[in-house]
Short mmCIF file of C-alpha atoms in Angstrom, two decimals:
data_model
loop_
_atom_site.label_atom_id
_atom_site.label_comp_id
_atom_site.label_asym_id
_atom_site.label_seq_id
_atom_site.Cartn_x
_atom_site.Cartn_y
_atom_site.Cartn_z
CA UNK A 1 0.00 0.00 0.00
CA UNK A 2 1.20 3.47 -0.87
CA UNK A 3 0.58 6.91 0.53
CA UNK A 4 -1.88 7.61 -2.25
CA UNK A 5 -3.66 4.30 -1.94
CA UNK A 6 -7.29 5.05 -0.89
CA UNK A 7 -7.42 1.78 1.02
CA UNK A 8 -4.40 2.71 3.10
CA UNK A 9 -5.07 3.19 6.77
CA UNK A 10 -3.65 5.76 9.06
CA UNK A 11 -2.94 4.27 12.44
CA UNK A 12 -4.23 7.50 13.95
CA UNK A 13 -7.45 7.48 11.94
CA UNK A 14 -10.68 6.96 13.88
CA UNK A 15 -12.12 3.45 14.07
CA UNK A 16 -15.73 2.34 13.76
CA UNK A 17 -17.18 1.97 17.24
CA UNK A 18 -18.62 -1.53 16.49
CA UNK A 19 -16.36 -3.15 13.85
CA UNK A 20 -13.10 -1.51 14.81
CA UNK A 21 -12.45 -0.72 11.14
CA UNK A 22 -10.83 2.54 10.26
CA UNK A 23 -12.80 4.98 8.14
CA UNK A 24 -11.74 5.52 4.56
CA UNK A 25 -11.16 9.05 3.36
CA UNK A 26 -14.47 10.90 3.59
CA UNK A 27 -15.72 8.99 6.68
CA UNK A 28 -18.23 6.19 7.25
CA UNK A 29 -21.43 6.31 5.24
CA UNK A 30 -24.16 8.09 7.15
CA UNK A 31 -21.83 9.38 9.80
CA UNK A 32 -21.23 13.02 10.72
CA UNK A 33 -17.61 12.80 9.68
CA UNK A 34 -16.81 14.37 6.32
CA UNK A 35 -20.32 15.74 5.81
CA UNK A 36 -20.75 19.37 4.89
CA UNK A 37 -23.29 21.31 6.92
CA UNK A 38 -25.85 22.92 4.66
CA UNK A 39 -26.93 26.40 5.67
CA UNK A 40 -30.59 26.72 6.39
CA UNK A 41 -32.42 29.35 4.46
CA UNK A 42 -33.76 32.20 6.54
CA UNK A 43 -36.71 34.44 5.89
CA UNK A 44 -36.29 37.96 4.73
CA UNK A 45 -35.83 40.49 7.51
CA UNK A 46 -39.05 41.92 8.85
CA UNK A 47 -39.23 45.70 8.76
CA UNK A 48 -41.44 47.63 11.08
CA UNK A 49 -42.62 51.21 11.16
CA UNK A 50 -42.33 53.41 14.24
CA UNK A 51 -45.02 55.24 16.09
CA UNK A 52 -44.81 57.93 18.72
CA UNK A 53 -46.73 57.91 21.96
CA UNK A 54 -47.55 60.43 24.62
CA UNK A 55 -46.48 58.98 27.95
CA UNK A 56 -49.49 59.15 30.20
CA UNK A 57 -51.95 56.78 31.70
CA UNK A 58 -54.82 59.14 30.88
CA UNK A 59 -57.18 58.56 27.99
CA UNK A 60 -58.01 61.99 26.52
CA UNK A 61 -60.84 62.40 24.12
CA UNK A 62 -58.60 63.14 21.20
CA UNK A 63 -57.35 59.56 21.19
CA UNK A 64 -60.63 57.85 20.35
CA UNK A 65 -61.33 59.33 16.94
CA UNK A 66 -58.12 60.85 15.65
CA UNK A 67 -54.92 58.90 15.14
CA UNK A 68 -52.20 60.80 17.02
CA UNK A 69 -48.83 59.31 16.20
CA UNK A 70 -47.57 60.56 19.55
CA UNK A 71 -50.33 59.55 21.95
CA UNK A 72 -50.13 56.17 23.73
CA UNK A 73 -52.41 56.21 26.72
CA UNK A 74 -52.31 53.56 29.40
CA UNK A 75 -55.89 54.35 30.49
CA UNK A 76 -58.87 52.08 30.92
CA UNK A 77 -60.89 52.57 27.76
CA UNK A 78 -64.44 51.64 26.90
CA UNK A 79 -64.76 48.44 25.01
CA UNK A 80 -63.90 48.76 21.34
CA UNK A 81 -61.55 51.72 21.75
CA UNK A 82 -57.79 51.48 21.49
CA UNK A 83 -56.08 53.51 24.27
CA UNK A 84 -52.97 53.99 22.17
CA UNK A 85 -54.69 56.33 19.79
CA UNK A 86 -53.06 58.26 17.00
CA UNK A 87 -53.69 61.97 16.40
CA UNK A 88 -53.48 63.32 12.82
CA UNK A 89 -55.65 66.48 12.91
CA UNK A 90 -54.61 69.09 10.40
CA UNK A 91 -51.86 71.49 11.31
CA UNK A 92 -52.90 75.17 11.41
CA UNK A 93 -49.70 75.71 9.49
CA UNK A 94 -50.45 73.07 6.88
CA UNK A 95 -50.00 69.34 6.34
CA UNK A 96 -46.35 68.37 6.77
CA UNK A 97 -45.15 64.92 5.87
CA UNK A 98 -44.58 62.12 8.35
CA UNK A 99 -41.10 60.90 9.07
CA UNK A 100 -40.66 57.14 9.26
CA UNK A 101 -37.74 55.27 10.73
CA UNK A 102 -37.23 51.71 9.58
CA UNK A 103 -35.55 49.03 11.62
CA UNK A 104 -34.24 45.79 10.17
CA UNK A 105 -33.63 43.28 12.99
CA UNK A 106 -30.90 40.78 12.11
CA UNK A 107 -31.94 37.21 11.58
CA UNK A 108 -30.55 34.70 14.09
CA UNK A 109 -27.74 32.57 12.73
CA UNK A 110 -28.32 28.82 12.50
CA UNK A 111 -25.55 26.51 13.67
CA UNK A 112 -25.01 22.82 14.34
CA UNK A 113 -26.97 22.16 17.50
CA UNK A 114 -25.38 18.77 18.16
CA UNK A 115 -21.87 20.18 17.98
CA UNK A 116 -22.67 23.03 20.38
CA UNK A 117 -24.43 20.65 22.74
CA UNK A 118 -21.41 18.36 22.67
CA UNK A 119 -19.08 21.21 23.49
CA UNK A 120 -21.33 22.29 26.36
CA UNK A 121 -21.43 18.74 27.70
CA UNK A 122 -17.66 18.46 27.59
CA UNK A 123 -17.32 21.76 29.39
CA UNK A 124 -19.70 20.62 32.12
CA UNK A 125 -17.93 17.32 32.55
CA UNK A 126 -14.51 18.91 32.69
CA UNK A 127 -15.82 21.39 35.23
CA UNK A 128 -17.17 18.58 37.37
CA UNK A 129 -13.95 16.62 37.35
CA UNK A 130 -11.83 19.66 38.07
CA UNK A 131 -14.14 20.70 40.88
CA UNK A 132 -13.94 17.27 42.43
CA UNK A 133 -10.17 17.22 42.22
CA UNK A 134 -9.85 20.62 43.83
CA UNK A 135 -12.20 19.58 46.58
CA UNK A 136 -10.14 16.45 47.24
CA UNK A 137 -6.90 18.39 47.36
CA UNK A 138 -8.15 21.18 49.60
CA UNK A 139 -10.80 19.46 51.65
CA UNK A 140 -8.38 18.39 54.30
CA UNK A 141 -6.73 21.76 54.90
CA UNK A 142 -7.27 23.62 58.13
CA UNK A 143 -7.55 27.35 58.86
CA UNK A 144 -9.88 30.06 60.13
CA UNK A 145 -13.40 30.24 58.59
CA UNK A 146 -14.93 33.60 57.66
CA UNK A 147 -18.69 33.88 57.16
CA UNK A 148 -20.33 37.07 55.86
CA UNK A 149 -23.49 36.20 57.80
CA UNK A 150 -21.59 36.62 61.05
CA UNK A 151 -20.16 40.03 60.19
CA UNK A 152 -21.81 43.09 61.81
CA UNK A 153 -23.95 45.42 59.74
CA UNK A 154 -22.18 48.52 58.40
CA UNK A 155 -22.96 51.91 59.87
CA UNK A 156 -26.33 53.30 58.86
CA UNK A 157 -26.32 56.01 56.16
CA UNK A 158 -26.69 59.48 57.63
CA UNK A 159 -26.79 63.00 56.25
CA UNK A 160 -27.80 64.29 52.84
CA UNK A 161 -26.75 62.78 49.53
CA UNK A 162 -23.70 64.32 47.83
CA UNK A 163 -24.61 67.33 45.71
CA UNK A 164 -24.87 66.68 41.98
CA UNK A 165 -25.93 63.06 42.33
CA UNK A 166 -29.16 61.39 41.23
CA UNK A 167 -29.85 60.67 44.90
CA UNK A 168 -29.58 64.36 45.76
CA UNK A 169 -31.92 65.34 42.92
CA UNK A 170 -34.46 62.72 44.05
CA UNK A 171 -34.33 63.98 47.65
CA UNK A 172 -34.89 67.56 46.56
CA UNK A 173 -37.52 67.06 43.85
CA UNK A 174 -39.61 64.03 44.85
CA UNK A 175 -41.71 65.89 47.48
CA UNK A 176 -42.87 68.26 44.73
CA UNK A 177 -44.01 65.59 42.26
CA UNK A 178 -47.62 64.39 42.32
CA UNK A 179 -49.61 61.61 40.71
CA UNK A 180 -52.75 62.81 38.92
CA UNK A 181 -55.64 60.35 38.73
CA UNK A 182 -58.20 61.49 36.17
CA UNK A 183 -61.59 60.30 35.00
CA UNK A 184 -64.30 61.50 32.66
CA UNK A 185 -67.01 60.35 30.31
CA UNK A 186 -64.52 59.03 27.79
CA UNK A 187 -62.24 57.10 30.13
CA UNK A 188 -59.91 57.19 33.11
CA UNK A 189 -56.21 57.04 33.73
CA UNK A 190 -53.28 58.67 35.46
CA UNK A 191 -50.28 60.86 34.83
CA UNK A 192 -47.88 63.12 36.67
CA UNK A 193 -47.42 66.77 37.56
CA UNK A 194 -45.28 68.99 39.76
CA UNK A 195 -46.05 71.73 42.27
CA UNK A 196 -45.53 75.33 41.16
CA UNK A 197 -46.71 77.18 44.27
CA UNK A 198 -47.49 76.73 47.93
CA UNK A 199 -51.14 77.60 47.26
CA UNK A 200 -51.66 74.56 45.06
CA UNK A 201 -50.90 75.30 41.38
CA UNK A 202 -49.61 72.20 39.56
CA UNK A 203 -48.10 72.05 36.07
CA UNK A 204 -48.76 69.04 33.85
CA UNK A 205 -49.57 68.02 30.25
CA UNK A 206 -52.83 68.89 28.53
CA UNK A 207 -53.23 65.28 27.42
CA UNK A 208 -53.03 64.11 31.05
CA UNK A 209 -56.08 66.10 32.20
CA UNK A 210 -58.02 66.63 28.98
CA UNK A 211 -60.35 63.69 29.61
CA UNK A 212 -61.46 65.37 32.86
CA UNK A 213 -61.59 68.94 31.55
CA UNK A 214 -65.34 69.06 30.99
CA UNK A 215 -67.09 67.77 34.07
CA UNK A 216 -64.59 65.04 34.98
CA UNK A 217 -62.63 64.50 38.15
CA UNK A 218 -58.95 64.93 39.00
CA UNK A 219 -57.33 63.71 42.19
CA UNK A 220 -53.78 64.68 43.16
CA UNK A 221 -51.83 62.18 45.24
CA UNK A 222 -48.79 63.63 47.03
CA UNK A 223 -45.59 61.89 48.03
CA UNK A 224 -46.66 61.64 51.68
CA UNK A 225 -49.91 59.90 50.71
CA UNK A 226 -52.22 62.89 51.05
CA UNK A 227 -54.93 63.26 48.42
CA UNK A 228 -56.82 66.31 47.20
CA UNK A 229 -59.29 67.12 44.46
CA UNK A 230 -57.96 69.32 41.64
CA UNK A 231 -59.59 71.51 39.01
CA UNK A 232 -58.34 72.60 35.61
CA UNK A 233 -57.25 76.26 35.62
CA UNK A 234 -56.42 76.36 31.93
CA UNK A 235 -54.85 74.28 29.20
CA UNK A 236 -53.21 74.67 25.83
CA UNK A 237 -53.56 71.78 23.34
CA UNK A 238 -51.13 73.45 20.91
CA UNK A 239 -48.24 73.20 23.38
CA UNK A 240 -49.61 70.26 25.41
CA UNK A 241 -49.44 72.24 28.66
CA UNK A 242 -52.06 72.51 31.41
CA UNK A 243 -52.31 73.95 34.92
CA UNK A 244 -54.52 72.47 37.66
CA UNK A 245 -55.06 73.65 41.23
CA UNK A 246 -55.70 71.84 44.49
CA UNK A 247 -57.12 73.40 47.64
CA UNK A 248 -57.24 72.49 51.30
CA UNK A 249 -53.70 71.08 51.36
CA UNK A 250 -50.90 72.87 53.18
CA UNK A 251 -47.12 72.60 53.43
CA UNK A 252 -46.67 72.14 49.69
CA UNK A 253 -43.13 72.30 48.33
CA UNK A 254 -42.75 74.05 44.95
CA UNK A 255 -40.08 72.94 42.51
CA UNK A 256 -37.19 75.14 41.45
CA UNK A 257 -37.43 75.98 37.75
CA UNK A 258 -34.26 75.99 35.69
CA UNK A 259 -33.78 77.14 32.11
CA UNK A 260 -33.76 75.20 28.87
CA UNK A 261 -32.07 77.71 26.55
CA UNK A 262 -28.58 76.71 27.70
CA UNK A 263 -28.95 72.92 27.85
CA UNK A 264 -26.10 70.89 26.39
CA UNK A 265 -26.26 67.54 24.65
CA UNK A 266 -24.74 64.92 26.91
CA UNK A 267 -25.48 66.59 30.24
CA UNK A 268 -27.06 64.40 32.91
CA UNK A 269 -30.76 64.64 33.73
CA UNK A 270 -33.25 62.96 36.08
CA UNK A 271 -36.91 62.12 35.39
CA UNK A 272 -39.50 61.61 38.12
CA UNK A 273 -43.11 60.49 37.68
CA UNK A 274 -45.67 57.72 37.97
CA UNK A 275 -45.04 55.21 35.17
CA UNK A 276 -47.70 52.49 35.13
CA UNK A 277 -49.06 53.92 38.42
CA UNK A 278 -45.71 53.42 40.18
CA UNK A 279 -45.70 56.82 41.87
CA UNK A 280 -42.41 58.48 42.72
CA UNK A 281 -40.31 56.53 40.23
CA UNK A 282 -36.87 58.07 39.62
CA UNK A 283 -34.80 57.40 36.49
CA UNK A 284 -31.74 59.08 35.04
CA UNK A 285 -30.01 59.62 31.72
CA UNK A 286 -28.64 62.38 29.54
CA UNK A 287 -29.87 65.03 27.13
CA UNK A 288 -29.71 63.13 23.85
CA UNK A 289 -30.63 65.97 21.51
CA UNK A 290 -32.12 69.47 21.48
CA UNK A 291 -34.70 71.28 19.33
CA UNK A 292 -36.34 68.05 18.17
CA UNK A 293 -39.65 68.89 16.41
CA UNK A 294 -42.17 66.47 17.88
CA UNK A 295 -45.93 66.11 17.52
CA UNK A 296 -47.42 65.08 20.84
CA UNK A 297 -50.57 65.38 22.89
CA UNK A 298 -53.25 67.37 21.14
CA UNK A 299 -57.01 67.41 21.26
CA UNK A 300 -60.07 66.62 19.19
CA UNK A 301 -59.83 70.00 17.48
CA UNK A 302 -58.03 70.95 14.31
CA UNK A 303 -54.77 72.07 15.93
CA UNK A 304 -51.65 69.99 15.83
CA UNK A 305 -49.37 69.95 18.82
CA UNK A 306 -45.76 70.48 17.82
CA UNK A 307 -43.16 71.04 20.51
CA UNK A 308 -39.52 71.97 20.26
CA UNK A 309 -38.55 68.98 22.36
CA UNK A 310 -35.63 68.10 24.58
CA UNK A 311 -34.76 64.49 23.74
CA UNK A 312 -33.55 62.25 26.56
CA UNK A 313 -32.66 58.60 27.16
CA UNK A 314 -33.86 58.71 30.78
CA UNK A 315 -36.43 55.93 31.11
CA UNK A 316 -39.94 57.37 30.83
CA UNK A 317 -43.10 55.33 30.25
CA UNK A 318 -46.89 55.74 30.15
CA UNK A 319 -47.78 57.62 33.33
CA UNK A 320 -44.63 59.78 33.29
CA UNK A 321 -46.41 62.46 31.25
CA UNK A 322 -46.49 65.79 33.04
CA UNK A 323 -43.64 64.88 35.37
CA UNK A 324 -40.42 66.87 35.61
CA UNK A 325 -37.14 66.39 33.78
CA UNK A 326 -34.45 67.99 35.96
CA UNK A 327 -30.78 68.86 35.78
CA UNK A 328 -28.32 67.67 38.40
CA UNK A 329 -28.97 70.74 40.53
CA UNK A 330 -32.58 69.54 40.93
CA UNK A 331 -33.95 72.33 38.74
CA UNK A 332 -36.79 71.44 36.36
CA UNK A 333 -35.70 71.95 32.74
CA UNK A 334 -38.57 70.16 30.96
CA UNK A 335 -41.95 68.41 31.18
CA UNK A 336 -41.86 64.75 30.13
CA UNK A 337 -44.47 64.41 27.42
CA UNK A 338 -43.83 61.75 24.76
CA UNK A 339 -41.84 58.67 23.87
CA UNK A 340 -40.83 56.96 20.67
CA UNK A 341 -42.33 53.48 20.44
CA UNK A 342 -41.48 51.19 17.51
CA UNK A 343 -44.15 48.85 16.25
CA UNK A 344 -43.78 45.16 16.90
CA UNK A 345 -42.59 43.11 13.92
CA UNK A 346 -45.82 41.09 13.80
CA UNK A 347 -48.18 44.04 14.01
CA UNK A 348 -49.18 47.05 12.04
CA UNK A 349 -50.87 50.28 12.95
CA UNK A 350 -51.92 50.67 16.53
CA UNK A 351 -52.39 46.98 17.14
CA UNK A 352 -48.66 46.36 16.69
CA UNK A 353 -47.30 49.25 18.70
CA UNK A 354 -45.48 48.82 21.96
CA UNK A 355 -45.80 51.71 24.39
CA UNK A 356 -42.76 51.00 26.55
CA UNK A 357 -39.49 52.86 26.96
CA UNK A 358 -36.82 52.34 24.31
CA UNK A 359 -34.52 55.12 25.46
CA UNK A 360 -36.03 57.88 23.31
CA UNK A 361 -38.18 60.30 25.25
CA UNK A 362 -39.21 63.92 24.71
CA UNK A 363 -39.83 66.80 27.09
CA UNK A 364 -41.33 70.26 26.59
CA UNK A 365 -38.63 72.89 27.29
CA UNK A 366 -39.31 74.62 30.60
CA UNK A 367 -38.77 78.11 29.14
CA UNK A 368 -41.81 77.61 26.91
CA UNK A 369 -43.82 75.87 29.66
CA UNK A 370 -43.04 78.61 32.18
CA UNK A 371 -44.38 81.33 29.87
CA UNK A 372 -47.54 79.39 29.05
CA UNK A 373 -48.23 78.44 32.67
CA UNK A 374 -47.76 82.01 33.85
CA UNK A 375 -50.28 83.27 31.28
CA UNK A 376 -52.78 80.57 32.23
CA UNK A 377 -52.53 81.35 35.95
CA UNK A 378 -52.92 85.08 35.38
CA UNK A 379 -55.66 85.01 32.73
CA UNK A 380 -57.08 81.48 32.74
CA UNK A 381 -56.16 81.17 29.08
CA UNK A 382 -53.07 80.32 27.09
CA UNK A 383 -51.70 82.45 24.25
CA UNK A 384 -50.28 80.83 21.14
CA UNK A 385 -47.42 82.38 19.16
CA UNK A 386 -48.17 82.44 15.43
CA UNK A 387 -47.29 84.03 12.08
CA UNK A 388 -50.62 83.51 10.28
CA UNK A 389 -49.57 81.31 7.37
CA UNK A 390 -50.22 77.75 6.33
CA UNK A 391 -47.10 75.70 5.77
CA UNK A 392 -46.00 72.39 4.26
CA UNK A 393 -42.76 70.55 3.57
CA UNK A 394 -40.92 71.99 0.57
CA UNK A 395 -39.78 69.38 -2.01
CA UNK A 396 -36.16 70.59 -1.87
CA UNK A 397 -36.12 71.05 1.92
CA UNK A 398 -37.43 73.85 4.10
CA UNK A 399 -40.97 74.98 4.87
CA UNK A 400 -43.13 76.30 2.04
CA UNK A 401 -45.73 78.88 3.00
CA UNK A 402 -49.30 78.49 1.81
CA UNK A 403 -52.24 80.82 2.30
CA UNK A 404 -51.39 83.99 4.24
CA UNK A 405 -54.05 85.33 6.61
CA UNK A 406 -55.01 88.98 6.03
CA UNK A 407 -53.54 91.30 8.65
CA UNK A 408 -51.32 88.54 10.04
CA UNK A 409 -47.68 88.97 11.08
CA UNK A 410 -46.65 87.09 7.92
CA UNK A 411 -48.56 89.50 5.67
CA UNK A 412 -47.27 92.56 7.51
CA UNK A 413 -43.71 91.31 7.03
CA UNK A 414 -44.23 90.87 3.29
CA UNK A 415 -44.17 87.07 3.16
CA UNK A 416 -46.04 85.50 0.24
CA UNK A 417 -47.57 82.14 -0.53
CA UNK A 418 -44.91 79.97 -2.15
CA UNK A 419 -42.02 81.46 -0.15
CA UNK A 420 -39.76 78.74 1.26
CA UNK A 421 -38.31 79.39 4.72
CA UNK A 422 -34.91 77.74 5.25
CA UNK A 423 -33.76 79.51 8.41
CA UNK A 424 -35.09 81.47 11.40
CA UNK A 425 -32.30 83.57 12.87
CA UNK A 426 -29.47 81.02 13.17
CA UNK A 427 -31.67 77.92 13.20
CA UNK A 428 -31.93 75.86 10.01
CA UNK A 429 -35.48 74.96 8.95
CA UNK A 430 -35.57 71.60 7.18
CA UNK A 431 -39.33 70.93 7.19
CA UNK A 432 -42.70 72.37 8.16
CA UNK A 433 -42.78 70.97 11.72
CA UNK A 434 -39.43 72.59 12.44
CA UNK A 435 -40.84 75.98 11.46
CA UNK A 436 -43.93 75.46 13.64
CA UNK A 437 -41.80 74.38 16.62
CA UNK A 438 -39.38 77.28 16.18
CA UNK A 439 -42.25 79.80 16.13
CA UNK A 440 -44.18 78.33 19.06
CA UNK A 441 -41.17 78.16 21.35
CA UNK A 442 -40.84 81.96 21.10
CA UNK A 443 -42.92 84.59 22.82
CA UNK A 444 -45.45 86.88 21.09
CA UNK A 445 -44.01 90.22 19.94
CA UNK A 446 -40.51 88.77 19.51
CA UNK A 447 -38.77 89.68 16.28
CA UNK A 448 -37.27 86.93 14.14
CA UNK A 449 -35.34 87.03 10.87
CA UNK A 450 -36.66 84.60 8.26
CA UNK A 451 -34.21 83.52 5.54
CA UNK A 452 -35.88 82.36 2.32
CA UNK A 453 -34.63 79.84 -0.23
CA UNK A 454 -34.01 82.60 -2.78
CA UNK A 455 -31.61 84.32 -0.39
CA UNK A 456 -33.92 87.09 0.83
CA UNK A 457 -34.26 87.86 4.53
CA UNK A 458 -37.48 89.11 6.12
CA UNK A 459 -37.93 90.37 9.68
CA UNK A 460 -41.17 89.12 11.25
CA UNK A 461 -42.72 90.36 14.48
CA UNK A 462 -44.40 87.26 15.89
CA UNK A 463 -48.04 87.48 16.91
CA UNK A 464 -50.02 86.03 19.79
CA UNK A 465 -53.59 84.75 19.87
CA UNK A 466 -55.69 83.22 22.67
CA UNK A 467 -56.07 79.45 22.58
CA UNK A 468 -59.60 78.09 22.80
CA UNK A 469 -59.37 74.45 24.00
CA UNK A 470 -62.24 72.19 23.04
#
């Protein structure tokens, strides 16, 4: 026999377990030796579309009839209604397009199960033998025995938490955060809010209390367990802000308001609220992005809510709506209002959406909320900043103006239908919602320079008009 003889046997070659014969090149017939594993075909990746949800347990009336891509309520709804309703009412500025993010989850790789199982078995057996050997070698040694169960407890924590920590923020802010339990003819649910004044004013989201705005009931539950009835003072569907007031409760602790015009991406923040009725829940994260145009909240009317949101990865969920987002000094810099919720791979529309936290949440900047709340408390009514022009996404980017209202700030400034706005002051305008958010975050009577696609600049004095909630 020669080296190239196929019948030659290698003394080291494996032998058949029954006959003792060595396998020829290629292995025994039917055995696993020499066979090539065939890859299993996998299905095409499933793509899913995202939806956006307002993070409250309340079930406002706008959710039942109008699909709001931002509103996902955790409320108890009448039979036949989906609490995670979507809200597409027309925008007073026009009908901007809808952004869609696609996600392509990777398919799991298929591998030889028997081989992996064999490796696992070998590992377990080796571990058992080694463990036994070590036990045999060391079992007879002598020496002192230390048992953690016999050790004394460490000293009890005393004093305040170190400044600038999540613990310190929670200690400072938690007594000012309340759970709001709401009910009305169209449903019931819960959300969050925070105390503005010692005499009982509480700031929250419009979509938290909207279901109880017309004859419903609101109950505020404080950190110490006290409860008090609350009434709506005023609300603004266009900015998703509302103020309620409780009476007969003393020793209230107002929050300290910060500012949102100097926030930095990456700075640490803390969120406090009542997700899924778990009152007083504290989570932390960072500012993920700023000036994010987001549609959230809303009402059954024809106004679209667009906020110039602070994006955060702090965990917020249904029931967190209306609660504070704070900096590490414990100052409130935003109102948690909405979350991004991708649809499940097997579902479509509302039936396939999942309303839990995925690390993308949105808060109303406190500078805008402060101005709106102050107006509501003083007058009982919110004032909306506007320019008086319809708007839509421009094909080449920017916001294209439509019909201009007579006597409006847009007309007085010389803007015309068909003009495309690409910048307001130093802020780039890439679509219609960005223009709406940029206008609404400013105060009435402010002056702003609009840059048009043809290179012209126009100075506009922004207007203000009372908001009439439905």
